[in-house]
Short mmCIF file of C-alpha atoms in Angstrom, two decimals:
data_model
loop_
_atom_site.label_atom_id
_atom_site.label_comp_id
_atom_site.label_asym_id
_atom_site.label_seq_id
_atom_site.Cartn_x
_atom_site.Cartn_y
_atom_site.Cartn_z
CA MET D 1297 -57.63 -164.86 -110.21
CA SER D 1298 -57.07 -161.62 -112.36
CA GLY D 1299 -59.98 -158.99 -112.20
CA MET D 1300 -61.74 -158.55 -115.21
CA GLN D 1301 -61.02 -155.33 -117.69
CA THR D 1302 -63.82 -153.28 -119.27
CA ALA D 1303 -63.49 -150.40 -121.82
CA ASN D 1304 -62.43 -147.31 -120.14
CA TYR D 1305 -64.74 -145.32 -122.76
CA SER D 1306 -64.34 -142.39 -120.42
CA ALA D 1307 -60.84 -141.47 -121.39
CA ILE D 1308 -61.77 -141.68 -124.90
CA SER D 1309 -64.82 -139.35 -124.32
CA GLU D 1310 -62.10 -136.80 -122.73
CA ILE D 1311 -60.17 -136.64 -125.94
CA ILE D 1312 -62.70 -136.20 -128.30
CA GLY D 1313 -64.83 -133.94 -126.46
CA ASN D 1314 -62.40 -131.56 -126.53
CA PRO D 1315 -62.18 -129.22 -129.78
CA GLN D 1316 -58.60 -128.28 -129.54
CA ARG D 1317 -57.64 -132.42 -129.25
CA LEU D 1318 -59.92 -132.80 -132.21
CA THR D 1319 -58.39 -130.18 -134.52
CA MET D 1320 -55.26 -131.82 -133.70
CA LEU D 1321 -56.52 -135.22 -134.86
CA VAL D 1322 -58.28 -134.22 -137.93
CA PHE D 1323 -54.80 -132.35 -138.94
CA LEU D 1324 -53.27 -135.96 -138.58
CA MET D 1325 -55.75 -137.54 -140.51
CA ASP D 1326 -53.26 -137.29 -143.50
CA GLY D 1327 -51.21 -140.41 -142.12
CA ARG D 1328 -47.97 -138.46 -142.22
CA PHE D 1329 -45.22 -137.76 -139.59
CA HIS D 1330 -45.56 -134.06 -138.24
CA THR D 1331 -43.20 -132.21 -135.69
CA VAL D 1332 -44.66 -130.03 -132.95
CA THR D 1333 -43.73 -126.97 -134.92
CA GLU D 1334 -45.50 -128.14 -137.92
CA ILE D 1335 -48.97 -129.15 -135.65
CA THR D 1336 -48.77 -126.09 -133.86
CA LYS D 1337 -48.75 -123.97 -137.12
CA ALA D 1338 -51.59 -125.96 -138.38
CA THR D 1339 -53.85 -125.71 -135.54
CA ASN D 1340 -53.14 -122.42 -133.96
CA LEU D 1341 -52.41 -123.89 -130.58
CA LYS D 1342 -49.52 -123.12 -128.37
CA ALA D 1343 -46.74 -125.50 -128.55
CA ASN D 1344 -47.17 -126.29 -124.82
CA THR D 1345 -50.54 -127.11 -125.43
CA VAL D 1346 -49.62 -129.53 -128.67
CA SER D 1347 -46.72 -131.21 -126.53
CA LEU D 1348 -49.28 -131.69 -123.70
CA TYR D 1349 -51.96 -133.42 -126.16
CA LEU D 1350 -49.64 -135.33 -128.00
CA SER D 1351 -48.36 -137.07 -124.73
CA GLN D 1352 -52.04 -137.78 -123.95
CA PHE D 1353 -52.57 -139.34 -127.08
CA ILE D 1354 -49.19 -141.61 -127.06
CA LYS D 1355 -50.62 -142.78 -123.51
CA LEU D 1356 -53.64 -144.07 -125.37
CA SER D 1357 -51.55 -145.78 -128.24
CA TRP D 1358 -52.89 -143.37 -130.69
CA LEU D 1359 -49.74 -142.53 -132.23
CA ASP D 1360 -46.27 -143.54 -133.70
CA ASN D 1361 -43.33 -141.10 -132.63
CA TYR D 1362 -39.91 -141.08 -134.25
CA PHE D 1363 -36.67 -139.29 -133.65
CA GLN D 1364 -34.53 -137.94 -136.06
CA GLY D 1365 -31.71 -135.64 -134.89
CA ARG D 1366 -33.22 -132.82 -133.04
CA TRP D 1367 -36.59 -133.44 -134.53
CA HIS D 1368 -39.47 -135.53 -132.85
CA TYR D 1369 -42.48 -136.55 -135.24
CA TYR D 1370 -45.74 -137.84 -134.79
CA ARG D 1371 -48.50 -139.65 -136.79
CA LEU D 1372 -51.65 -141.68 -136.05
CA SER D 1373 -50.97 -145.20 -135.25
CA ASP D 1374 -53.99 -146.66 -136.59
CA PRO D 1375 -56.33 -146.17 -139.33
CA ASP D 1376 -59.14 -147.25 -136.70
CA ILE D 1377 -58.39 -143.72 -135.34
CA ALA D 1378 -58.88 -141.69 -138.41
CA SER D 1379 -61.99 -143.53 -138.85
CA LEU D 1380 -63.38 -142.44 -135.86
CA VAL D 1381 -62.62 -139.01 -136.36
CA GLU D 1382 -64.17 -139.05 -139.82
CA LYS D 1383 -67.33 -140.62 -138.42
CA ILE D 1384 -67.20 -137.81 -135.72
CA LEU D 1385 -67.06 -134.94 -138.82
CA VAL D 1386 -69.99 -136.92 -140.65
CA ILE D 1387 -72.20 -136.43 -137.85
CA SER D 1388 -71.30 -132.72 -136.79
CA PRO D 1389 -73.32 -130.22 -137.70
CA LYS D 1390 -71.95 -127.39 -139.94
CA LYS D 1391 -71.18 -123.89 -139.18
CA LYS D 1392 -70.04 -120.95 -141.22
CA ILE D 1393 -66.07 -119.99 -141.60
CA ALA D 1394 -65.50 -116.24 -141.08
CA SER D 1395 -61.87 -116.30 -142.06
CA PHE D 1396 -60.73 -115.75 -145.64
CA ARG D 1397 -57.78 -118.12 -145.33
CA LEU D 1398 -59.52 -120.90 -143.31
CA ASN D 1399 -62.35 -120.88 -146.19
CA GLN D 1400 -59.55 -121.20 -148.63
CA GLN D 1401 -58.14 -124.38 -147.00
CA GLU D 1402 -61.60 -125.84 -146.58
CA GLU D 1403 -62.54 -125.40 -149.90
CA LEU D 1404 -59.32 -127.21 -151.15
CA LEU D 1405 -60.23 -129.95 -148.31
CA HIS D 1406 -63.54 -130.42 -149.80
CA LYS D 1407 -62.17 -130.92 -153.48
CA GLY D 1408 -59.67 -133.41 -152.40
CA ARG D 1409 -57.94 -134.50 -149.26
CA SER D 1410 -56.20 -137.50 -147.95
CA CYS D 1411 -58.30 -139.51 -145.08
CA TYR D 1412 -55.45 -141.00 -143.34
CA SER D 1413 -54.28 -143.58 -146.08
CA HIS D 1414 -57.10 -142.82 -149.01
CA LEU D 1415 -58.49 -140.33 -151.19
CA ALA D 1416 -61.51 -138.48 -150.03
CA GLY D 1417 -63.35 -135.07 -150.76
CA ARG D 1418 -64.87 -134.76 -154.18
CA LEU D 1419 -62.04 -136.20 -155.85
CA GLY D 1420 -62.41 -139.62 -153.77
CA VAL D 1421 -66.24 -139.76 -154.34
CA ASP D 1422 -66.07 -139.03 -158.30
CA LEU D 1423 -62.97 -141.50 -158.69
CA LEU D 1424 -65.19 -144.33 -156.83
CA LYS D 1425 -68.27 -143.39 -158.81
CA SER D 1426 -66.10 -143.64 -162.00
CA MET D 1427 -64.61 -146.74 -161.16
CA LEU D 1428 -67.96 -148.78 -160.78
CA ASN D 1429 -69.27 -146.95 -164.01
CA LEU D 1430 -66.04 -148.56 -165.95
CA ASN D 1431 -66.53 -151.79 -164.38
CA TRP D 1432 -63.31 -151.54 -162.64
CA ILE D 1433 -65.31 -152.05 -159.24
CA LYS D 1434 -68.80 -153.70 -158.84
CA GLN D 1435 -70.95 -153.14 -155.69
CA VAL D 1436 -72.57 -156.27 -154.20
CA ASN D 1437 -75.25 -154.80 -151.65
CA SER D 1438 -72.89 -153.09 -149.36
CA THR D 1439 -69.87 -154.07 -150.40
CA PHE D 1440 -67.27 -153.43 -153.12
CA GLU D 1441 -65.32 -156.12 -155.26
CA LEU D 1442 -62.42 -155.44 -157.43
CA THR D 1443 -63.10 -156.66 -160.96
CA ASP D 1444 -60.53 -158.54 -162.85
CA GLN D 1445 -60.71 -155.75 -165.49
CA GLY D 1446 -60.12 -152.97 -162.31
CA GLU D 1447 -57.16 -155.02 -161.38
CA SER D 1448 -55.50 -154.90 -164.44
CA GLU D 1449 -56.35 -151.35 -165.28
CA LEU D 1450 -54.86 -150.47 -161.72
CA ASN D 1451 -51.76 -152.26 -162.76
CA ASN D 1452 -51.25 -150.91 -166.28
CA HIS D 1453 -52.09 -147.43 -165.45
CA LEU D 1454 -50.71 -146.78 -161.97
CA GLY D 1455 -48.08 -150.12 -161.49
CA ILE D 1456 -50.33 -151.60 -158.54
CA ASN D 1457 -50.05 -155.18 -157.82
CA PHE D 1458 -51.84 -156.81 -155.11
CA SER D 1459 -50.47 -160.04 -153.12
CA VAL D 1460 -52.73 -163.27 -152.48
CA GLN D 1461 -52.78 -162.46 -148.92
CA GLU D 1462 -53.94 -158.59 -149.73
CA ARG D 1463 -56.85 -159.71 -151.89
CA LYS D 1464 -57.90 -162.47 -149.02
CA SER D 1465 -57.92 -159.48 -146.43
CA PRO D 1466 -61.28 -158.21 -144.92
CA ASP D 1467 -59.75 -154.69 -145.27
CA PHE D 1468 -58.89 -155.32 -149.35
CA ILE D 1469 -61.56 -153.07 -150.48
CA LEU D 1470 -64.10 -150.81 -148.35
CA PRO D 1471 -66.40 -148.03 -148.88
CA CYS D 1472 -65.94 -144.96 -146.29
CA LEU D 1473 -68.67 -142.54 -145.61
CA ASP D 1474 -67.54 -139.13 -146.99
CA TRP D 1475 -67.90 -136.39 -144.42
CA SER D 1476 -68.09 -133.66 -146.74
CA GLU D 1477 -69.57 -134.97 -149.82
CA ARG D 1478 -72.00 -137.53 -147.77
CA GLN D 1479 -71.33 -140.16 -150.19
CA PHE D 1480 -68.82 -143.11 -150.39
CA HIS D 1481 -65.20 -143.18 -151.25
CA LEU D 1482 -62.72 -146.17 -151.38
CA LYS D 1483 -60.86 -147.15 -148.39
CA GLY D 1484 -58.82 -150.28 -147.40
CA ILE D 1485 -55.58 -151.88 -149.46
CA VAL D 1486 -56.98 -150.82 -152.66
CA GLY D 1487 -57.76 -147.17 -151.76
CA LYS D 1488 -54.36 -146.81 -149.80
CA LYS D 1489 -52.44 -147.96 -152.76
CA ILE D 1490 -54.45 -145.90 -155.43
CA LEU D 1491 -53.42 -142.62 -153.53
CA ARG D 1492 -49.98 -143.68 -153.08
CA ALA D 1493 -49.59 -144.37 -156.40
CA MET D 1494 -51.24 -141.23 -157.46
CA LEU D 1495 -48.99 -139.00 -155.62
CA ASP D 1496 -45.98 -141.13 -156.74
CA GLN D 1497 -47.20 -140.44 -160.42
CA GLN D 1498 -47.67 -137.08 -159.76
CA TRP D 1499 -51.42 -137.14 -160.83
CA LEU D 1500 -51.98 -135.37 -157.17
CA TYR D 1501 -49.98 -133.13 -155.03
CA ARG D 1502 -50.15 -131.71 -151.59
CA PRO D 1503 -51.15 -127.91 -152.16
CA ASN D 1504 -50.46 -126.83 -148.39
CA GLN D 1505 -49.20 -127.78 -144.87
CA THR D 1506 -53.19 -129.35 -144.44
CA ARG D 1507 -54.09 -132.91 -145.53
CA ALA D 1508 -55.51 -131.31 -148.91
CA ALA D 1509 -54.79 -133.38 -152.02
CA SER D 1510 -55.07 -131.49 -155.44
CA LEU D 1511 -54.82 -132.43 -159.05
CA THR D 1512 -51.76 -131.52 -161.03
CA ASP D 1513 -52.09 -130.68 -164.90
CA LYS D 1514 -51.01 -134.46 -165.77
CA GLY D 1515 -53.72 -135.83 -163.15
CA GLN D 1516 -56.47 -133.35 -164.67
CA ALA D 1517 -55.67 -134.84 -168.00
CA VAL D 1518 -55.83 -138.39 -166.70
CA PHE D 1519 -58.98 -137.55 -165.08
CA SER D 1520 -60.74 -136.51 -167.88
CA GLU D 1521 -59.45 -138.94 -170.39
CA LEU D 1522 -59.06 -142.25 -168.38
CA PHE D 1523 -62.04 -141.57 -165.76
CA LYS D 1524 -64.04 -139.33 -167.73
CA ILE D 1525 -63.93 -136.67 -164.97
CA GLN D 1526 -63.89 -133.16 -165.59
CA TYR D 1527 -63.18 -130.15 -163.36
CA GLN D 1528 -63.21 -126.50 -164.50
#
């Protein structure tokens, strides 16, 4: 008879207890593929350190990796990993940022960012509030439901469709506590499709190599007219 197995939480605690490894995971929360060079530049870590930590993440099955030509790309393999990192950010105490460049990056991340595959930051929180006010989404206790009106509006304005299987999924529409705003934004299948469509429709763009997401001029006009959200 084979021996019983239990969770090896010490392996996880070694990873998330290391600030450098956690910095890498935070950068990879945009859900996109990145090279070692890109990760090194974004985290200010040495290339050999980044490569070592990537190999450790792969052993834990936390990353997908992909070869194309001479380039090796990495991304988070599971939204549960991003959710874990997001929860760590929520409960972490705040500290002042001395660097002007890092202050600018942090300000962009607070305004809007991708949380693995959905929109987070002030943009994500304000969008959810607006969708609730417009009856695109309704809240039932601690859960959300996409209304028929909401599904129709998402199709009309963003070309989003949902299959029967997607609608039945427990991950169809879910709340996610935002670490910077300390309010909910939207995740799940609905949140993922909204972010993807807003990028495709050029309502949002990536202003730098972080996971920041900002409104284009077109996006500002749409958010003002459609969602009644205005920013200075």
